[in-house]
Structure formats: structure tokens, C-alpha cells
Amino acid sequence: MKKHARDGYTLLEILVATAITGVVMGSIYTSFYSQDKSYVTQSEVITMQQNLRGGMSLMMKEIRMAGCDPTGKANAGIVRVSPNLVSFTLDIRGEDANDPPDGDTSDPNERITYALYDSNRDGVNDTLGRRTGAGRNTPAAENMDGLNFVYLDENGTPTNVLSEIRSVEVTLLARTARGDPKYWDNTIYANQRGAVIYAANDNFRRQMLTANIKCRNMWY
Ligand SMILES: [Ca+2]
Ligand SMILES: [Ca+2]
Ligand SMILES: [Ca+2]
């Protein structure tokens, strides 16, 4: 056998080894990169779902109490109906927070309005806002593309007659905070009655939730 000098690597060996290492490093990098991206999307979807459920459960809790009028003198109920906004009154306290209901709806938190508004002043009403009395909106949920109310009478038929309303069908549409470059949403979002709430045409992921909220104080 011919004796080879094995005290070093040939240039070819070095080049081959470097190329293999490069390929391996490249694939490791790619898989980390894509895993990280999908993790970001997942956490954004989870945040969106939390925003959506949080906003909806707050509205459910309060709209359910619309018309709360234990003295029978406050004339509480839904006071303004619109597909995009609900405004209602309730008598839950007196002048002081600990006072019992006093027959009016002019104490704090006794006139509540929900609507989308523009919290970051970018020209888009995409924050679910809650305001009381003539106060300012406070953000209840961010990144909302749609909010829709349908007012129903005791038979479940839509009505805009204040005295006939017994329940409210609320639909809320949320989107992720950032778009997903690998995703496209061109869904036309409609409420349970088929009325279009939002026509998407971008790469945000979205989720929609509808709740039928019975105003338990409005069934006389
Ligand atoms: Ca009062
Ligand atoms: Ca009151
Ligand atoms: Ca905005």
C-alpha cells in the first residue's frame, strides 16, 4: 500500500466538509426560523381569542342587566338601538356606591354604551369601547373589525321598538394584531341574519363570536 500523508486534510476534504456543515446549518436555521414564526402566529391567535372572549363576556354580563329597575321608578332599559351601538340604563345604586338603587339611572355606571371607536386615532374604529353616562370611551378589547347588534322581541323576531326588546344578539369579530404573510382572508363576515359585518381582504387571521343575551329585567 502506498503511504498517504494523514497528518492533515486536503483542500478537497475541507471544501466537502464545509459544504456539508453549511447545508446542515442552513436547515437548522430554517427550521428554527419557521418554528418561531408559527409560534408567533399561534400566540397572536390566542391573544385574539382572549380579546374576543373578554370583550364578549363583559358585554354579556352588562347587557343581561339592562333595565334593572328594582324600585320600578327608574324607567331603565335599552335607550338607543343601532346595528353598531347599544346604549342601556339600569338602576343598581344610589349617589354613593354602597347606597341601594334609588329610582334613577343617573349614578355612575348606570348608563352604559358599547360601540367600536378609534383608540389609537389611525382613522379606523377597531377598539371595543365602553363608556358610561356622557363619559369617554375606555377600551374593552383591541383589534375588533366588527360589532353588530340585533334586537329581538319575545318571539325572537328582530325589532327596534324599545319596549318590545327582550334580548340582544351580539356579534363580535376580532383579528390578530399582525398579519400572517402565509395567510389570506377574503371572508365576507355576516351576522346570524345574513347582514354583512365586514368584508376581509388582507392577511390577518380572524374569529367571530355571536351571543344571544337575554335581558332578564326586560321580561315583564
Ligand atoms: Ca341617583
Ligand atoms: Ca341609581
Ligand atoms: Ca384605530
PDB file of C-alpha atoms and ligand atoms in Angstrom:
ATOM      1  CA  MET A   1       0.000   0.000   0.000  1.00  0.00           C
ATOM      2  CA  LYS A   2       1.077   3.440  -0.817  1.00  0.00           C
ATOM      3  CA  LYS A   3       1.696   5.524   2.224  1.00  0.00           C
ATOM      4  CA  HIS A   4      -0.522   8.597   2.460  1.00  0.00           C
ATOM      5  CA  ALA A   5       0.257  11.626   4.459  1.00  0.00           C
ATOM      6  CA  ARG A   6      -2.597  11.683   7.061  1.00  0.00           C
ATOM      7  CA  ASP A   7      -1.217  14.470   9.148  1.00  0.00           C
ATOM      8  CA  GLY A   8      -3.556  16.980   7.518  1.00  0.00           C
ATOM      9  CA  TYR A   9      -6.660  17.405   5.359  1.00  0.00           C
ATOM     10  CA  THR A  10      -6.561  18.007   1.645  1.00  0.00           C
ATOM     11  CA  LEU A  11      -8.188  21.104   0.292  1.00  0.00           C
ATOM     12  CA  LEU A  12     -10.915  18.960  -1.283  1.00  0.00           C
ATOM     13  CA  GLU A  13     -11.736  17.338   2.049  1.00  0.00           C
ATOM     14  CA  ILE A  14     -12.014  20.728   3.702  1.00  0.00           C
ATOM     15  CA  LEU A  15     -14.287  22.032   0.964  1.00  0.00           C
ATOM     16  CA  VAL A  16     -16.571  18.982   1.170  1.00  0.00           C
ATOM     17  CA  ALA A  17     -16.741  19.147   4.964  1.00  0.00           C
ATOM     18  CA  THR A  18     -17.521  22.882   4.868  1.00  0.00           C
ATOM     19  CA  ALA A  19     -20.252  22.374   2.285  1.00  0.00           C
ATOM     20  CA  ILE A  20     -21.909  19.623   4.367  1.00  0.00           C
ATOM     21  CA  THR A  21     -21.724  21.743   7.510  1.00  0.00           C
ATOM     22  CA  GLY A  22     -23.201  24.640   5.577  1.00  0.00           C
ATOM     23  CA  VAL A  23     -26.165  22.550   4.428  1.00  0.00           C
ATOM     24  CA  VAL A  24     -26.807  21.235   7.938  1.00  0.00           C
ATOM     25  CA  MET A  25     -26.553  24.698   9.481  1.00  0.00           C
ATOM     26  CA  GLY A  26     -28.855  26.051   6.805  1.00  0.00           C
ATOM     27  CA  SER A  27     -31.598  23.545   7.508  1.00  0.00           C
ATOM     28  CA  ILE A  28     -31.330  24.007  11.263  1.00  0.00           C
ATOM     29  CA  TYR A  29     -31.640  27.722  10.814  1.00  0.00           C
ATOM     30  CA  THR A  30     -34.651  27.347   8.519  1.00  0.00           C
ATOM     31  CA  SER A  31     -36.498  25.044  10.874  1.00  0.00           C
ATOM     32  CA  PHE A  32     -35.865  27.311  13.867  1.00  0.00           C
ATOM     33  CA  TYR A  33     -36.971  30.266  11.855  1.00  0.00           C
ATOM     34  CA  SER A  34     -40.224  28.711  10.700  1.00  0.00           C
ATOM     35  CA  GLN A  35     -40.994  27.276  14.125  1.00  0.00           C
ATOM     36  CA  ASP A  36     -40.506  30.693  15.615  1.00  0.00           C
ATOM     37  CA  LYS A  37     -42.832  32.228  13.034  1.00  0.00           C
ATOM     38  CA  SER A  38     -45.574  29.722  13.671  1.00  0.00           C
ATOM     39  CA  TYR A  39     -45.155  30.265  17.400  1.00  0.00           C
ATOM     40  CA  VAL A  40     -45.691  33.994  16.910  1.00  0.00           C
ATOM     41  CA  THR A  41     -48.835  33.328  14.875  1.00  0.00           C
ATOM     42  CA  GLN A  42     -50.153  30.892  17.469  1.00  0.00           C
ATOM     43  CA  SER A  43     -49.650  33.298  20.334  1.00  0.00           C
ATOM     44  CA  GLU A  44     -51.306  36.058  18.315  1.00  0.00           C
ATOM     45  CA  VAL A  45     -54.285  33.814  17.636  1.00  0.00           C
ATOM     46  CA  ILE A  46     -54.515  33.030  21.353  1.00  0.00           C
ATOM     47  CA  THR A  47     -54.360  36.733  22.209  1.00  0.00           C
ATOM     48  CA  MET A  48     -57.080  37.432  19.641  1.00  0.00           C
ATOM     49  CA  GLN A  49     -59.292  34.728  21.143  1.00  0.00           C
ATOM     50  CA  GLN A  50     -58.762  36.121  24.633  1.00  0.00           C
ATOM     51  CA  ASN A  51     -59.627  39.641  23.474  1.00  0.00           C
ATOM     52  CA  LEU A  52     -62.723  38.343  21.736  1.00  0.00           C
ATOM     53  CA  ARG A  53     -63.983  36.316  24.682  1.00  0.00           C
ATOM     54  CA  GLY A  54     -63.097  39.041  27.176  1.00  0.00           C
ATOM     55  CA  GLY A  55     -64.958  41.720  25.222  1.00  0.00           C
ATOM     56  CA  MET A  56     -67.959  39.487  24.672  1.00  0.00           C
ATOM     57  CA  SER A  57     -68.215  38.315  28.273  1.00  0.00           C
ATOM     58  CA  LEU A  58     -68.100  41.902  29.534  1.00  0.00           C
ATOM     59  CA  MET A  59     -70.948  42.881  27.189  1.00  0.00           C
ATOM     60  CA  MET A  60     -72.912  39.764  28.143  1.00  0.00           C
ATOM     61  CA  LYS A  61     -72.585  40.495  31.836  1.00  0.00           C
ATOM     62  CA  GLU A  62     -73.811  44.073  31.453  1.00  0.00           C
ATOM     63  CA  ILE A  63     -76.397  43.795  28.673  1.00  0.00           C
ATOM     64  CA  ARG A  64     -78.023  40.998  30.690  1.00  0.00           C
ATOM     65  CA  MET A  65     -78.559  43.595  33.434  1.00  0.00           C
ATOM     66  CA  ALA A  66     -80.057  46.220  31.104  1.00  0.00           C
ATOM     67  CA  GLY A  67     -83.321  47.527  32.509  1.00  0.00           C
ATOM     68  CA  CYS A  68     -82.524  46.503  36.069  1.00  0.00           C
ATOM     69  CA  ASP A  69     -85.044  48.617  37.983  1.00  0.00           C
ATOM     70  CA  PRO A  70     -85.770  47.224  41.455  1.00  0.00           C
ATOM     71  CA  THR A  71     -87.813  50.258  42.578  1.00  0.00           C
ATOM     72  CA  GLY A  72     -89.874  50.277  39.359  1.00  0.00           C
ATOM     73  CA  LYS A  73     -89.355  54.046  39.145  1.00  0.00           C
ATOM     74  CA  ALA A  74     -86.161  54.377  37.167  1.00  0.00           C
ATOM     75  CA  ASN A  75     -87.663  53.618  33.735  1.00  0.00           C
ATOM     76  CA  ALA A  76     -84.497  51.685  32.913  1.00  0.00           C
ATOM     77  CA  GLY A  77     -83.974  49.742  29.720  1.00  0.00           C
ATOM     78  CA  ILE A  78     -82.347  49.863  26.341  1.00  0.00           C
ATOM     79  CA  VAL A  79     -82.337  53.529  25.337  1.00  0.00           C
ATOM     80  CA  ARG A  80     -80.683  53.532  21.945  1.00  0.00           C
ATOM     81  CA  VAL A  81     -80.638  50.843  19.295  1.00  0.00           C
ATOM     82  CA  SER A  82     -78.376  50.713  16.308  1.00  0.00           C
ATOM     83  CA  PRO A  83     -76.667  47.850  14.469  1.00  0.00           C
ATOM     84  CA  ASN A  84     -73.313  49.283  15.587  1.00  0.00           C
ATOM     85  CA  LEU A  85     -74.062  50.560  19.060  1.00  0.00           C
ATOM     86  CA  VAL A  86     -76.084  49.671  22.121  1.00  0.00           C
ATOM     87  CA  SER A  87     -76.932  52.030  24.948  1.00  0.00           C
ATOM     88  CA  PHE A  88     -78.860  50.993  28.022  1.00  0.00           C
ATOM     89  CA  THR A  89     -79.660  52.085  31.552  1.00  0.00           C
ATOM     90  CA  LEU A  90     -80.017  50.310  34.849  1.00  0.00           C
ATOM     91  CA  ASP A  91     -80.540  51.318  38.442  1.00  0.00           C
ATOM     92  CA  ILE A  92     -78.011  49.486  40.563  1.00  0.00           C
ATOM     93  CA  ARG A  93     -77.028  52.082  43.180  1.00  0.00           C
ATOM     94  CA  GLY A  94     -77.659  55.479  44.751  1.00  0.00           C
ATOM     95  CA  GLU A  95     -75.451  58.562  44.981  1.00  0.00           C
ATOM     96  CA  ASP A  96     -72.869  56.590  46.948  1.00  0.00           C
ATOM     97  CA  ALA A  97     -71.647  53.294  45.602  1.00  0.00           C
ATOM     98  CA  ASN A  98     -72.974  51.469  48.655  1.00  0.00           C
ATOM     99  CA  ASP A  99     -76.419  53.086  48.565  1.00  0.00           C
ATOM    100  CA  PRO A 100     -79.275  50.893  47.372  1.00  0.00           C
ATOM    101  CA  PRO A 101     -80.909  51.573  43.969  1.00  0.00           C
ATOM    102  CA  ASP A 102     -82.614  54.960  44.280  1.00  0.00           C
ATOM    103  CA  GLY A 103     -85.103  55.068  41.424  1.00  0.00           C
ATOM    104  CA  ASP A 104     -82.928  56.864  38.884  1.00  0.00           C
ATOM    105  CA  THR A 105     -80.318  55.912  36.289  1.00  0.00           C
ATOM    106  CA  SER A 106     -78.046  58.931  36.693  1.00  0.00           C
ATOM    107  CA  ASP A 107     -75.473  57.482  39.084  1.00  0.00           C
ATOM    108  CA  PRO A 108     -72.086  56.146  37.907  1.00  0.00           C
ATOM    109  CA  ASN A 109     -72.247  53.006  35.740  1.00  0.00           C
ATOM    110  CA  GLU A 110     -75.994  53.314  35.268  1.00  0.00           C
ATOM    111  CA  ARG A 111     -75.963  54.333  31.619  1.00  0.00           C
ATOM    112  CA  ILE A 112     -73.652  52.176  29.527  1.00  0.00           C
ATOM    113  CA  THR A 113     -72.798  52.321  25.839  1.00  0.00           C
ATOM    114  CA  TYR A 114     -70.827  49.839  23.767  1.00  0.00           C
ATOM    115  CA  ALA A 115     -69.507  50.654  20.291  1.00  0.00           C
ATOM    116  CA  LEU A 116     -66.303  50.416  18.302  1.00  0.00           C
ATOM    117  CA  TYR A 117     -64.153  53.538  18.427  1.00  0.00           C
ATOM    118  CA  ASP A 118     -60.750  54.718  17.289  1.00  0.00           C
ATOM    119  CA  SER A 119     -58.495  54.416  20.339  1.00  0.00           C
ATOM    120  CA  ASN A 120     -55.193  54.984  18.510  1.00  0.00           C
ATOM    121  CA  ARG A 121     -56.514  57.655  16.108  1.00  0.00           C
ATOM    122  CA  ASP A 122     -55.496  55.910  12.915  1.00  0.00           C
ATOM    123  CA  GLY A 123     -58.898  56.575  11.365  1.00  0.00           C
ATOM    124  CA  VAL A 124     -60.240  53.054  11.958  1.00  0.00           C
ATOM    125  CA  ASN A 125     -62.840  52.288  14.628  1.00  0.00           C
ATOM    126  CA  ASP A 126     -61.388  48.981  15.742  1.00  0.00           C
ATOM    127  CA  THR A 127     -61.404  49.054  19.520  1.00  0.00           C
ATOM    128  CA  LEU A 128     -64.392  47.863  21.514  1.00  0.00           C
ATOM    129  CA  GLY A 129     -65.221  50.801  23.759  1.00  0.00           C
ATOM    130  CA  ARG A 130     -67.330  51.006  26.870  1.00  0.00           C
ATOM    131  CA  ARG A 131     -68.468  54.354  28.137  1.00  0.00           C
ATOM    132  CA  THR A 132     -70.747  55.367  30.963  1.00  0.00           C
ATOM    133  CA  GLY A 133     -73.019  58.383  31.046  1.00  0.00           C
ATOM    134  CA  ALA A 134     -71.514  61.165  28.969  1.00  0.00           C
ATOM    135  CA  GLY A 135     -68.006  59.933  29.728  1.00  0.00           C
ATOM    136  CA  ARG A 136     -65.229  58.909  27.378  1.00  0.00           C
ATOM    137  CA  ASN A 137     -64.695  55.503  25.889  1.00  0.00           C
ATOM    138  CA  THR A 138     -62.484  53.106  27.743  1.00  0.00           C
ATOM    139  CA  PRO A 139     -61.005  50.233  25.722  1.00  0.00           C
ATOM    140  CA  ALA A 140     -62.606  46.852  26.420  1.00  0.00           C
ATOM    141  CA  ALA A 141     -60.939  44.878  23.593  1.00  0.00           C
ATOM    142  CA  GLU A 142     -58.426  45.752  20.881  1.00  0.00           C
ATOM    143  CA  ASN A 143     -58.305  44.726  17.203  1.00  0.00           C
ATOM    144  CA  MET A 144     -62.015  44.324  16.560  1.00  0.00           C
ATOM    145  CA  ASP A 145     -63.193  44.539  12.959  1.00  0.00           C
ATOM    146  CA  GLY A 146     -66.892  44.267  13.589  1.00  0.00           C
ATOM    147  CA  LEU A 147     -69.558  44.723  16.241  1.00  0.00           C
ATOM    148  CA  ASN A 148     -73.187  44.108  15.416  1.00  0.00           C
ATOM    149  CA  PHE A 149     -76.392  44.175  17.447  1.00  0.00           C
ATOM    150  CA  VAL A 150     -79.760  42.683  16.553  1.00  0.00           C
ATOM    151  CA  TYR A 151     -82.616  43.431  18.957  1.00  0.00           C
ATOM    152  CA  LEU A 152     -85.208  40.722  19.430  1.00  0.00           C
ATOM    153  CA  ASP A 153     -88.725  40.669  20.832  1.00  0.00           C
ATOM    154  CA  GLU A 154     -90.194  37.909  22.993  1.00  0.00           C
ATOM    155  CA  ASN A 155     -90.653  35.693  19.927  1.00  0.00           C
ATOM    156  CA  GLY A 156     -87.070  36.146  18.794  1.00  0.00           C
ATOM    157  CA  THR A 157     -88.123  38.428  15.931  1.00  0.00           C
ATOM    158  CA  PRO A 158     -85.936  41.470  15.231  1.00  0.00           C
ATOM    159  CA  THR A 159     -87.438  44.747  16.432  1.00  0.00           C
ATOM    160  CA  ASN A 160     -86.275  48.287  17.007  1.00  0.00           C
ATOM    161  CA  VAL A 161     -89.211  49.174  19.261  1.00  0.00           C
ATOM    162  CA  LEU A 162     -87.565  49.815  22.619  1.00  0.00           C
ATOM    163  CA  SER A 163     -90.441  48.467  24.714  1.00  0.00           C
ATOM    164  CA  GLU A 164     -90.566  45.215  22.757  1.00  0.00           C
ATOM    165  CA  ILE A 165     -86.891  44.262  23.146  1.00  0.00           C
ATOM    166  CA  ARG A 166     -86.275  41.191  25.288  1.00  0.00           C
ATOM    167  CA  SER A 167     -82.877  40.019  24.100  1.00  0.00           C
ATOM    168  CA  VAL A 168     -79.910  41.212  22.081  1.00  0.00           C
ATOM    169  CA  GLU A 169     -77.927  39.166  19.587  1.00  0.00           C
ATOM    170  CA  VAL A 170     -74.358  40.444  19.691  1.00  0.00           C
ATOM    171  CA  THR A 171     -71.741  39.541  17.084  1.00  0.00           C
ATOM    172  CA  LEU A 172     -68.118  40.498  17.575  1.00  0.00           C
ATOM    173  CA  LEU A 173     -65.351  39.992  15.009  1.00  0.00           C
ATOM    174  CA  ALA A 174     -61.705  40.020  16.101  1.00  0.00           C
ATOM    175  CA  ARG A 175     -58.436  39.956  14.175  1.00  0.00           C
ATOM    176  CA  THR A 176     -54.856  39.251  15.143  1.00  0.00           C
ATOM    177  CA  ALA A 177     -52.625  42.223  15.934  1.00  0.00           C
ATOM    178  CA  ARG A 178     -50.393  41.469  12.923  1.00  0.00           C
ATOM    179  CA  GLY A 179     -50.889  39.867   9.552  1.00  0.00           C
ATOM    180  CA  ASP A 180     -49.581  36.412   8.667  1.00  0.00           C
ATOM    181  CA  PRO A 181     -47.601  36.539   5.390  1.00  0.00           C
ATOM    182  CA  LYS A 182     -48.609  32.934   4.627  1.00  0.00           C
ATOM    183  CA  TYR A 183     -52.321  33.534   5.066  1.00  0.00           C
ATOM    184  CA  TRP A 184     -55.028  35.371   3.198  1.00  0.00           C
ATOM    185  CA  ASP A 185     -58.503  36.184   4.463  1.00  0.00           C
ATOM    186  CA  ASN A 186     -61.150  37.178   1.946  1.00  0.00           C
ATOM    187  CA  THR A 187     -64.144  36.044   4.002  1.00  0.00           C
ATOM    188  CA  ILE A 188     -67.311  38.097   3.996  1.00  0.00           C
ATOM    189  CA  TYR A 189     -68.363  38.093   7.624  1.00  0.00           C
ATOM    190  CA  ALA A 190     -72.107  38.237   8.257  1.00  0.00           C
ATOM    191  CA  ASN A 191     -74.236  38.085  11.381  1.00  0.00           C
ATOM    192  CA  GLN A 192     -76.761  35.294  12.083  1.00  0.00           C
ATOM    193  CA  ARG A 193     -79.317  37.132   9.909  1.00  0.00           C
ATOM    194  CA  GLY A 194     -77.010  37.375   6.910  1.00  0.00           C
ATOM    195  CA  ALA A 195     -76.217  41.081   7.280  1.00  0.00           C
ATOM    196  CA  VAL A 196     -72.623  41.745   6.245  1.00  0.00           C
ATOM    197  CA  ILE A 197     -70.461  42.993   9.090  1.00  0.00           C
ATOM    198  CA  TYR A 198     -67.064  43.012   7.455  1.00  0.00           C
ATOM    199  CA  ALA A 199     -65.524  42.063   4.123  1.00  0.00           C
ATOM    200  CA  ALA A 200     -61.937  40.969   4.721  1.00  0.00           C
ATOM    201  CA  ASN A 201     -59.230  41.227   2.087  1.00  0.00           C
ATOM    202  CA  ASP A 202     -55.876  41.015   3.847  1.00  0.00           C
ATOM    203  CA  ASN A 203     -53.618  38.571   5.682  1.00  0.00           C
ATOM    204  CA  PHE A 204     -54.992  38.903   9.208  1.00  0.00           C
ATOM    205  CA  ARG A 205     -56.464  35.882  10.936  1.00  0.00           C
ATOM    206  CA  ARG A 206     -59.936  36.458  12.349  1.00  0.00           C
ATOM    207  CA  GLN A 207     -62.507  34.925  14.618  1.00  0.00           C
ATOM    208  CA  MET A 208     -66.167  35.806  15.089  1.00  0.00           C
ATOM    209  CA  LEU A 209     -68.397  35.148  18.073  1.00  0.00           C
ATOM    210  CA  THR A 210     -72.167  35.574  18.447  1.00  0.00           C
ATOM    211  CA  ALA A 211     -74.061  35.593  21.738  1.00  0.00           C
ATOM    212  CA  ASN A 212     -77.770  35.825  22.355  1.00  0.00           C
ATOM    213  CA  ILE A 213     -78.099  37.832  25.547  1.00  0.00           C
ATOM    214  CA  LYS A 214     -81.382  37.689  27.375  1.00  0.00           C
ATOM    215  CA  CYS A 215     -82.115  40.945  29.181  1.00  0.00           C
ATOM    216  CA  ARG A 216     -83.598  39.283  32.208  1.00  0.00           C
ATOM    217  CA  ASN A 217     -85.027  42.514  33.639  1.00  0.00           C
ATOM    218  CA  MET A 218     -86.982  43.280  30.493  1.00  0.00           C
ATOM    219  CA  TRP A 219     -89.445  40.390  30.645  1.00  0.00           C
ATOM    220  CA  TYR A 220     -92.403  41.915  32.414  1.00  0.00           C
TER     221      TYR A 220
HETATM  222 CA    CA B   1     -79.233  58.811  41.997  1.00  0.00          CA
HETATM  223 CA    CA B   2     -79.494  54.966  40.665  1.00  0.00          CA
HETATM  224 CA    CA B   3     -57.975  52.535  15.373  1.00  0.00          CA
END
